[in-house]
């Protein structure tokens, strides 16, 4: 029987009087069950999807460091207006971190073969020095791959693959993607090029366009350009895209995409269709880079749908076999199609440093931070 | 071979310089084909779904009568900003009127049995003294039913029935409906009571609530009341409604419904779900009583969808057998479940009267105008 292990774990707490506190708590893990492993976490990314739980809707202007050098804390105020949305998590000390990678240091009897192996993991609570987890939520990394290589092998790769799976399941011909120069967007370009799926990339600057040109993207539309709407309509008409995935959420970009799809559908229309085209247009919102409201002016008939998209329910809908097929592709193409690049590697204590927090909370496209909890 | 018949037909034209013109044009009908009939139109409703084609986005403050007593016209200005949306219909003289009823005055050889019968019809161009139409787009009215009884037997009855069909197809338990005291909303209440489907009615005034109480509606929520959101959440929690049909479109009501559904889903949640509940919430927008943008703050997780809803594509999806089943129910319950009440019966010339136009364009809940083109 292996010993109990103790390590620090990052916790996020929102108090009922409106204060966010990040802290590092010592946690002692009991030995793994027969189908479990304990992993020393060596790399865990800060994804946009982690920030909601980590920082909540905190006012970033109020960040304040506290605690001791060994056990630092970081606090911030939550605006009163946003506290209502936090009701279900108030006064609970919550672990954070969707995914990560590291070395198996203890293994249950049924999974003893994993001992000493490097694995990627999904399941939350990854911003910790040790993570006990079911072996089925781990994937052994290919020979020669580092923990950093395997840290982001679930959320972004499976989300990008799910977009192409959705296209096939729902019978679309081409895809529109926003915030397209993101880590995920770059993966999506490599997938679509390999699979022959036309992809219309919407970016917000020339610098982002350059990133995608280097990958070989064919359709890159800059939303900051004056002829954005015409160019978008042209690309949609050419590809026949009737499906879009949007990482931004707030504002009028979803609306602009639906207008462009409708205009493209009507380009060849021979008579006036009073209720809009019969071409069905679907936009999935999977992120919230803009927390403002989504505005839909509905000037594109009635054949449209705007929906939330979340990875886990989609994988359940796809079924076990499909999900395993996607995982196998990620493992096989880990350092090519699904390679991630990080702006910086930081320690758990760094996560609680106000200057560092201000940087990773910006969610700047192309920037991504990696935590090494054992640094 | 019957003679050619000539009658007046209402036309709507939007010119490329931004002027709407309504006029009455004499139209001569060639004799019906073997499977066609010619119907003397005696009743055709002005539905909200007709107004878009009839008036476009005209500025109602600029209505101006013109023409002669026999051949009146009505003109109005279209705001420049809205002219772009009209591109596909510019400078075309378009007939108007989705549905109507009247007496068959000529019948093709295969459908001679319809001669002299009263029928309800769907297919556009009903604001006319005569309408030539395929017999399959007509339903003979039950014995004793008047043209007024049969005038609205397609759009509202089939839309209301389609809502309940959608509920069954998509596996929901209960339904939310807005503008619920409308003619359609009243039908929906009678259907849901007969079929045992829980229905949450959202109305905008106590007077509208009273209309629904008289029908026997169980859940009536007044959106003008201070405790609207709590009451709506209570009713949704009690019924388990995860599907809504919205006639209004613009503003924040769709958003409020999604929030209430999410709050109801979370009432019994035992732990914090960071991405929102897994309960899927669907709102269909089928009308546009408010032409403003739909605002979605997305504060209800990712398991939601907001979509346009249009009757004809839905009936195609339902299939021929299903569509005929719905039609048969409408015919059987025409003067009970599907009875319509009209504010006033007007002539074709009245449609072009500025004062009358101002009244029917208001789309006041519970008010509906009937045109008798042969008056």
XYZ file of C-alpha atoms in Angstrom, chain B residues 6-345:
340
model
C -62.338 39.583 -63.533
C -62.018 40.980 -60.021
C -59.985 43.397 -57.960
C -56.849 42.230 -56.202
C -54.927 44.150 -53.544
C -51.285 44.796 -54.438
C -48.345 46.066 -52.382
C -45.359 47.671 -54.104
C -42.164 49.086 -52.601
C -40.352 51.327 -55.071
C -36.592 51.628 -55.174
C -36.905 55.270 -54.088
C -38.520 54.166 -50.835
C -42.268 54.495 -51.361
C -44.857 51.895 -50.391
C -48.013 51.854 -52.521
C -51.109 49.774 -51.894
C -53.533 49.582 -54.804
C -56.470 47.569 -56.125
C -55.785 46.095 -59.563
C -58.320 44.416 -61.851
C -57.157 40.895 -62.575
C -58.698 38.513 -65.079
C -58.515 34.811 -64.213
C -58.305 32.223 -66.959
C -60.603 29.221 -66.352
C -59.405 26.656 -63.770
C -57.321 23.630 -64.794
C -58.632 20.086 -64.208
C -57.534 20.060 -60.528
C -58.193 23.731 -59.809
C -61.102 25.794 -58.567
C -61.944 29.501 -58.668
C -63.218 30.778 -55.329
C -65.109 34.001 -54.701
C -63.251 35.197 -51.612
C -65.693 36.247 -48.883
C -63.416 36.409 -45.837
C -59.652 36.774 -45.359
C -58.020 37.718 -42.049
C -55.214 40.234 -41.571
C -52.729 38.158 -39.580
C -49.516 39.605 -38.104
C -47.745 37.394 -40.642
C -49.499 39.282 -43.478
C -48.488 42.742 -42.312
C -44.814 42.391 -43.262
C -45.695 41.924 -46.906
C -48.645 44.342 -46.849
C -46.976 47.362 -45.237
C -43.287 46.459 -45.114
C -41.378 48.621 -42.657
C -43.365 51.728 -43.712
C -43.457 54.803 -41.493
C -47.105 54.734 -40.375
C -47.010 58.480 -39.709
C -46.686 59.123 -43.454
C -49.800 57.280 -44.701
C -51.493 59.176 -47.524
C -54.644 58.250 -49.428
C -54.734 58.737 -53.206
C -56.340 57.465 -56.431
C -60.122 57.566 -57.059
C -63.127 56.314 -55.104
C -63.276 53.208 -57.344
C -59.554 52.647 -57.489
C -58.091 54.099 -54.254
C -54.415 53.934 -53.363
C -52.521 54.310 -50.103
C -48.909 55.421 -49.972
C -46.332 55.712 -47.210
C -42.610 56.387 -46.901
C -40.114 53.600 -46.081
C -37.257 54.847 -43.863
C -34.028 54.760 -45.874
C -32.310 52.583 -43.234
C -34.847 49.813 -43.761
C -34.909 49.883 -47.531
C -31.887 47.561 -47.767
C -33.897 44.684 -46.295
C -36.499 45.150 -49.046
C -34.054 44.693 -51.917
C -35.565 41.445 -53.175
C -39.080 42.894 -53.524
C -38.344 46.355 -54.924
C -40.592 47.557 -57.774
C -42.653 44.360 -57.840
C -46.438 44.518 -57.529
C -47.097 41.768 -54.975
C -50.452 40.189 -54.028
C -51.111 39.749 -50.297
C -53.116 37.553 -47.903
C -52.023 34.131 -46.684
C -55.414 32.538 -46.141
C -59.105 33.026 -46.710
C -62.430 31.382 -47.375
C -65.236 31.705 -49.862
C -67.507 29.944 -52.336
C -66.300 27.827 -55.259
C -67.725 29.449 -58.405
C -65.788 27.463 -61.024
C -64.266 23.971 -60.739
C -62.010 21.864 -62.989
C -63.256 18.518 -64.299
C -61.487 16.399 -61.634
C -62.859 18.451 -58.762
C -66.329 19.306 -60.062
C -67.857 18.138 -56.768
C -66.556 21.295 -55.088
C -68.716 23.636 -57.201
C -70.913 25.758 -54.956
C -69.178 24.572 -51.793
C -67.695 26.872 -49.162
C -63.980 26.233 -48.688
C -61.058 27.498 -46.618
C -57.818 28.157 -48.555
C -54.118 28.724 -48.004
C -51.607 30.012 -50.537
C -51.310 33.804 -50.658
C -53.083 36.429 -52.834
C -56.294 36.086 -50.804
C -56.998 39.841 -50.602
C -58.798 39.568 -53.926
C -62.357 39.155 -55.159
C -61.513 35.884 -56.904
C -58.737 33.368 -56.276
C -57.846 30.480 -58.605
C -56.230 27.736 -56.571
C -55.330 24.019 -56.561
C -58.102 22.002 -54.936
C -55.555 20.379 -52.596
C -54.985 23.785 -50.975
C -58.694 24.016 -50.062
C -60.654 22.357 -47.276
C -64.471 22.178 -47.628
C -66.069 23.800 -44.588
C -68.323 21.718 -42.336
C -72.086 22.022 -42.834
C -73.390 25.339 -41.517
C -69.989 27.040 -41.225
C -69.723 30.514 -42.753
C -66.812 31.897 -44.794
C -65.868 33.946 -41.710
C -65.708 30.703 -39.693
C -63.323 29.199 -42.257
C -61.215 32.269 -43.023
C -58.516 31.545 -40.395
C -58.440 27.769 -40.485
C -54.811 27.401 -41.555
C -52.244 29.812 -40.119
C -53.272 30.114 -36.465
C -54.789 26.640 -35.968
C -51.881 24.818 -37.648
C -49.288 26.974 -35.859
C -50.905 26.296 -32.476
C -51.114 22.565 -33.224
C -47.492 22.606 -34.444
C -46.354 23.904 -31.070
C -47.822 20.882 -29.342
C -46.436 18.593 -32.081
C -42.994 20.137 -31.516
C -43.308 19.503 -27.786
C -43.961 15.826 -28.481
C -41.311 15.448 -31.210
C -38.600 17.057 -29.094
C -39.574 15.380 -25.823
C -40.650 18.335 -23.673
C -43.195 18.096 -20.842
C -44.743 21.541 -20.868
C -44.858 24.718 -22.895
C -44.444 28.473 -22.376
C -46.251 30.869 -24.743
C -45.977 34.654 -25.016
C -48.592 37.141 -26.248
C -50.706 34.327 -24.895
C -54.103 36.034 -25.082
C -53.871 36.348 -28.872
C -56.310 34.568 -31.154
C -53.632 31.879 -31.599
C -52.925 31.802 -27.858
C -56.576 31.190 -27.084
C -56.625 28.257 -29.518
C -53.440 26.917 -27.931
C -55.066 26.970 -24.507
C -58.048 24.990 -25.761
C -55.725 22.455 -27.428
C -53.522 22.072 -24.351
C -56.499 21.680 -22.014
C -57.994 19.004 -24.303
C -54.642 17.216 -24.693
C -53.496 17.524 -21.063
C -50.362 19.528 -21.927
C -49.374 22.017 -19.180
C -49.182 25.532 -20.680
C -47.613 28.605 -19.062
C -49.230 31.724 -20.547
C -47.343 35.023 -20.491
C -49.607 38.060 -20.974
C -48.982 41.783 -20.687
C -52.036 42.997 -18.788
C -54.769 42.002 -16.385
C -57.344 42.335 -19.190
C -55.491 39.707 -21.198
C -55.228 37.476 -18.132
C -59.010 37.662 -17.775
C -59.523 36.407 -21.354
C -57.452 33.307 -20.581
C -59.031 32.695 -17.179
C -62.401 32.523 -18.930
C -61.063 29.767 -21.205
C -59.863 27.826 -18.154
C -56.098 28.460 -18.381
C -54.262 27.315 -15.255
C -50.968 29.242 -15.503
C -51.264 32.914 -16.420
C -48.253 35.152 -15.723
C -48.481 38.912 -16.199
C -45.168 40.331 -17.448
C -46.183 43.794 -16.266
C -46.388 42.606 -12.624
C -43.494 43.262 -10.251
C -43.069 39.626 -9.293
C -43.107 38.476 -12.940
C -39.788 36.619 -12.822
C -40.568 34.748 -9.592
C -44.042 33.791 -10.756
C -42.687 32.631 -14.114
C -39.978 30.540 -12.446
C -42.567 29.018 -10.087
C -44.850 28.034 -12.979
C -41.956 26.619 -14.990
C -40.660 24.660 -11.987
C -44.146 23.284 -11.358
C -44.817 22.248 -14.952
C -41.272 21.323 -16.021
C -41.544 23.511 -19.146
C -38.321 23.542 -21.196
C -39.890 24.710 -24.482
C -41.260 28.155 -25.316
C -42.860 29.791 -28.334
C -42.471 33.527 -28.544
C -44.516 35.844 -30.767
C -42.729 39.026 -29.730
C -39.119 38.503 -30.797
C -37.453 41.760 -29.793
C -36.304 42.791 -26.334
C -35.512 40.707 -23.284
C -38.514 38.418 -22.868
C -36.866 35.394 -24.527
C -33.894 35.968 -22.218
C -36.176 36.148 -19.172
C -37.816 32.846 -20.135
C -34.424 31.120 -20.459
C -33.367 32.519 -17.072
C -36.566 31.252 -15.474
C -36.104 27.791 -17.021
C -32.514 27.672 -15.773
C -33.509 28.850 -12.283
C -36.248 26.212 -12.201
C -33.755 23.529 -13.282
C -31.310 24.596 -10.572
C -33.891 24.688 -7.772
C -33.192 21.122 -6.804
C -29.501 21.107 -7.759
C -27.280 19.863 -4.950
C -23.931 21.060 -6.263
C -22.532 23.995 -8.223
C -22.587 23.416 -11.962
C -20.059 25.841 -13.377
C -21.327 25.670 -16.947
C -25.001 25.900 -16.006
C -27.592 23.154 -15.705
C -27.636 20.259 -18.148
C -31.363 20.819 -18.749
C -31.820 21.711 -22.426
C -33.930 24.815 -22.969
C -35.448 25.696 -26.363
C -37.186 28.918 -27.379
C -38.728 29.305 -30.839
C -39.426 32.823 -32.095
C -42.368 32.691 -34.504
C -43.449 36.327 -34.607
C -42.095 39.853 -34.488
C -44.538 42.000 -32.520
C -41.398 43.833 -31.331
C -39.108 44.533 -34.293
C -36.138 45.417 -32.041
C -33.193 43.078 -31.520
C -33.454 39.978 -29.336
C -31.012 40.354 -26.443
C -29.531 37.230 -24.879
C -27.215 37.658 -21.874
C -26.400 33.921 -21.899
C -26.542 33.703 -18.104
C -28.123 30.237 -18.309
C -25.237 27.972 -19.169
C -24.747 26.342 -22.537
C -27.729 23.985 -22.808
C -30.020 26.329 -24.714
C -31.159 27.178 -28.191
C -33.058 30.115 -29.661
C -34.421 29.491 -33.149
C -36.752 30.928 -35.724
C -39.976 28.988 -36.304
C -41.999 29.022 -39.488
C -45.096 26.941 -40.130
C -44.494 25.630 -43.659
C -41.026 24.109 -43.115
C -42.321 22.549 -39.896
C -45.243 20.912 -41.712
C -42.817 19.572 -44.328
C -40.701 18.106 -41.504
C -43.830 16.626 -39.926
C -44.675 14.895 -43.207
C -47.823 14.560 -45.307
C -49.600 12.186 -42.937
C -48.985 14.403 -39.926
C -50.037 17.549 -41.787
C -53.291 15.906 -42.911
C -53.967 14.747 -39.340
C -53.662 18.359 -38.131
C -55.898 19.660 -40.948
C -58.562 17.086 -40.143
C -58.592 18.171 -36.508
C -58.980 21.816 -37.517
C -61.945 20.999 -39.776
C -63.597 18.879 -37.080
C -63.194 21.519 -34.359
C -63.532 24.614 -36.558
C -66.224 26.400 -34.577
C -65.052 25.248 -31.126
C -61.292 24.858 -30.477
C -60.372 26.898 -33.519
C -63.050 29.597 -33.453
C -61.714 33.060 -34.318
C -63.244 36.358 -33.296
C -62.868 39.521 -35.332
C -62.831 43.151 -34.272
C -64.412 44.260 -37.553
C -65.097 43.136 -41.097
